[in-house]
Tab-separated table of C-alpha atoms in Angstrom:
chain	number	residue	atom	x	y	z
A	200	MET	CA	213.441	43.532	287.704
A	201	THR	CA	209.925	44.964	286.670
A	202	GLN	CA	211.241	48.012	285.422
A	203	ALA	CA	213.364	46.261	283.114
A	204	LEU	CA	210.791	44.099	282.156
A	205	PHE	CA	209.045	47.046	280.871
A	206	VAL	CA	211.890	48.239	279.060
A	207	SER	CA	212.157	44.546	277.189
A	208	THR	CA	208.714	44.723	276.404
A	209	ASP	CA	209.000	48.236	275.107
A	210	ILE	CA	211.657	47.409	272.395
A	211	THR	CA	209.876	44.309	271.244
A	212	ALA	CA	206.535	46.505	271.188
A	213	ILE	CA	208.556	48.706	268.793
A	214	VAL	CA	210.342	46.414	267.132
A	215	VAL	CA	206.782	44.607	266.426
A	216	MET	CA	204.903	47.836	265.183
A	217	LEU	CA	208.019	48.904	262.858
A	218	VAL	CA	207.792	45.924	261.105
A	219	ILE	CA	203.893	45.227	261.117
A	220	PHE	CA	203.772	49.379	259.712
A	221	ALA	CA	206.998	49.381	258.313
A	222	THR	CA	206.388	46.528	255.985
A	223	PRO	CA	203.826	47.952	253.748
A	224	LEU	CA	205.502	51.415	253.617
A	225	PHE	CA	208.202	49.630	252.050
A	226	ARG	CA	206.280	48.137	249.364
A	227	ILE	CA	204.699	51.294	248.610
A	228	PHE	CA	207.727	53.723	248.561
A	229	ARG	CA	209.880	50.982	246.240
A	230	ARG	CA	209.860	51.302	242.710
A	231	LYS	CA	209.084	48.635	240.417
A	232	LYS	CA	211.861	49.076	237.373
A	233	ARG	CA	210.450	50.407	234.499
A	234	TRP	CA	212.882	48.550	232.358
A	235	VAL	CA	214.499	49.713	228.792
A	236	ILE	CA	216.507	47.811	226.487
A	237	LEU	CA	219.076	49.934	223.837
A	238	ASP	CA	220.054	48.630	220.828
A	239	GLY	CA	223.815	50.138	221.280
A	240	SER	CA	225.288	49.383	218.319
A	241	ASN	CA	221.908	51.526	216.529
A	242	VAL	CA	221.888	54.077	219.179
A	243	MET	CA	225.756	54.640	218.959
A	244	HIS	CA	225.451	56.004	214.876
A	245	TRP	CA	222.259	57.850	215.541
A	246	ARG	CA	224.277	61.593	215.358
A	247	GLU	CA	225.409	61.549	211.331
A	248	GLY	CA	225.667	57.942	211.279
A	249	LYS	CA	229.315	58.151	212.717
A	250	PRO	CA	229.747	55.563	215.828
A	251	GLU	CA	230.254	57.605	219.073
A	252	ILE	CA	229.625	55.872	222.685
A	253	GLN	CA	228.187	59.584	223.708
A	254	SER	CA	225.481	58.896	221.584
A	255	VAL	CA	224.619	56.058	223.633
A	256	ILE	CA	225.453	58.122	226.670
A	257	ALA	CA	223.174	60.575	225.589
A	258	VAL	CA	220.450	58.381	225.622
A	259	ILE	CA	220.672	56.460	228.873
A	260	THR	CA	220.757	59.984	230.371
A	261	TYR	CA	217.859	61.069	228.797
A	262	LEU	CA	215.833	57.836	229.809
A	263	GLU	CA	217.049	57.232	233.251
A	264	GLN	CA	215.794	61.510	233.766
A	265	ARG	CA	212.496	59.976	232.368
A	266	GLY	CA	212.156	56.943	235.499
A	267	TYR	CA	213.574	53.946	233.168
A	268	THR	CA	216.107	51.963	234.012
A	269	PRO	CA	218.137	51.230	230.837
A	270	SER	CA	220.466	48.070	229.865
A	271	VAL	CA	222.364	47.933	226.518
A	272	VAL	CA	223.536	45.575	224.005
A	273	PHE	CA	226.168	45.971	221.437
A	274	ASP	CA	227.142	43.900	218.878
A	275	ALA	CA	230.694	42.178	219.267
A	276	ASN	CA	232.363	45.014	216.756
A	277	ALA	CA	231.364	47.727	218.905
A	278	GLY	CA	234.450	48.235	220.390
A	279	TYR	CA	236.499	47.782	217.029
A	280	LEU	CA	234.268	50.626	215.703
A	281	LEU	CA	234.317	53.104	218.772
A	282	ILE	CA	237.921	52.685	219.322
A	283	GLY	CA	239.517	50.133	217.359
A	284	LYS	CA	239.381	47.494	219.750
A	285	TYR	CA	237.416	44.680	221.195
A	286	GLN	CA	235.994	46.755	224.023
A	287	HIS	CA	234.293	43.797	226.855
A	288	GLU	CA	230.848	44.769	228.846
A	289	LYS	CA	232.973	46.369	231.890
A	290	ALA	CA	234.384	48.628	229.592
A	291	LEU	CA	231.745	49.815	228.227
A	292	ALA	CA	229.839	49.891	231.582
A	293	ARG	CA	232.515	51.913	233.311
A	294	VAL	CA	232.601	54.451	229.473
A	295	LEU	CA	228.673	54.472	229.828
A	296	GLY	CA	228.575	55.122	233.951
A	297	LEU	CA	226.121	51.710	234.466
A	298	PRO	CA	226.919	48.541	236.078
A	299	THR	CA	228.319	45.775	234.194
A	300	ASP	CA	225.317	43.864	234.585
A	301	ARG	CA	223.424	45.957	232.535
A	302	VAL	CA	225.481	45.926	229.595
A	303	MET	CA	225.899	43.189	227.435
A	304	VAL	CA	228.379	42.476	223.526
A	305	VAL	CA	227.324	39.159	222.540
A	306	PRO	CA	230.037	37.180	221.047
A	307	LYS	CA	231.234	37.457	217.333
A	308	GLY	CA	229.712	35.381	215.116
A	309	THR	CA	226.304	35.816	217.006
A	310	PRO	CA	223.630	38.403	215.653
A	311	ALA	CA	222.511	40.756	218.782
A	312	ASP	CA	219.128	41.212	217.340
A	313	PRO	CA	217.838	38.070	219.443
A	314	MET	CA	219.551	38.863	221.997
A	315	ILE	CA	218.156	42.476	221.936
A	316	LEU	CA	214.942	41.034	221.676
A	317	ARG	CA	214.917	38.030	224.364
A	318	ALA	CA	216.358	40.664	226.591
A	319	ALA	CA	212.987	42.455	226.002
A	320	ARG	CA	210.690	40.021	226.483
A	321	ASP	CA	212.251	38.950	229.630
A	322	TYR	CA	212.143	42.414	231.423
A	323	GLY	CA	208.809	43.176	229.668
A	324	ALA	CA	210.575	46.752	228.161
A	325	PRO	CA	210.805	48.634	225.085
A	326	VAL	CA	213.435	48.518	222.585
A	327	VAL	CA	215.342	52.208	221.777
A	328	THR	CA	216.152	51.543	218.020
A	329	ASN	CA	215.332	52.481	214.823
A	330	ASP	CA	216.253	48.967	213.509
A	331	ARG	CA	212.433	47.179	212.522
A	332	PHE	CA	213.938	43.715	213.403
A	333	LYS	CA	212.101	42.223	210.169
A	334	ASP	CA	214.172	39.085	210.350
A	335	TRP	CA	213.296	38.495	213.516
A	336	ALA	CA	209.045	39.608	212.979
A	337	GLU	CA	208.416	35.705	213.056
A	338	ASP	CA	209.864	34.677	216.401
A	339	PHE	CA	209.325	37.859	218.317
A	340	PRO	CA	206.258	39.431	216.823
A	341	GLU	CA	206.105	41.836	219.533
A	342	VAL	CA	208.069	43.904	217.307
A	343	LYS	CA	205.016	45.094	215.474
A	344	THR	CA	202.927	46.003	218.580
A	345	LYS	CA	202.640	49.640	218.979
A	346	GLY	CA	205.235	51.194	221.529
A	347	HIS	CA	207.618	48.277	221.382
A	348	LEU	CA	210.216	49.655	219.604
A	349	ILE	CA	211.382	53.371	220.459
A	350	THR	CA	212.690	55.007	217.859
A	351	GLY	CA	214.533	58.424	217.934
A	352	ARG	CA	217.492	60.250	216.788
A	353	LEU	CA	219.705	63.548	218.333
A	354	GLU	CA	219.604	66.690	217.091
A	355	PRO	CA	222.208	69.264	218.063
A	356	LYS	CA	221.451	69.840	221.642
A	357	ARG	CA	218.835	67.023	222.626
A	358	VAL	CA	217.571	63.372	222.465
A	359	VAL	CA	214.433	62.745	220.274
A	360	LEU	CA	212.741	59.630	221.321
A	361	ASP	CA	209.317	58.212	220.437
A	362	LEU	CA	208.482	57.402	224.059
A	363	PRO	CA	204.613	55.297	224.752
């Protein structure tokens, strides 16, 4: 009986020690996500002005390799421009290799710009785009803040972004 009590006490002590010491270690190693929002309908035109999903994939890969967590917002007509028919979030997410909850296709007739800027505000994230969002600067003054809008381009063998 005494031996069983010690085993039980030892296991309890180990569990308590793990909780006490593992929790701070978990917090140290858990990384806060560095969100970035891609203006998908803008980025898909970066290679010679033609809409290509590969342009978006290249920018996503580039950002992920640098520790960012990208999310993409597309205009409703993105699918039509890319493959000639409507594409919803799930289809585009699959092609992009992203979870569905990180891809948005705005409803037809809805401008994507305020959705992009709202998402960036909500996540405290910069926006990857070559758009200046001048029409939205009054409602989203952060577009004038240096580093909030990340411009870029695709060169033949590399992505170039003006990351802060």
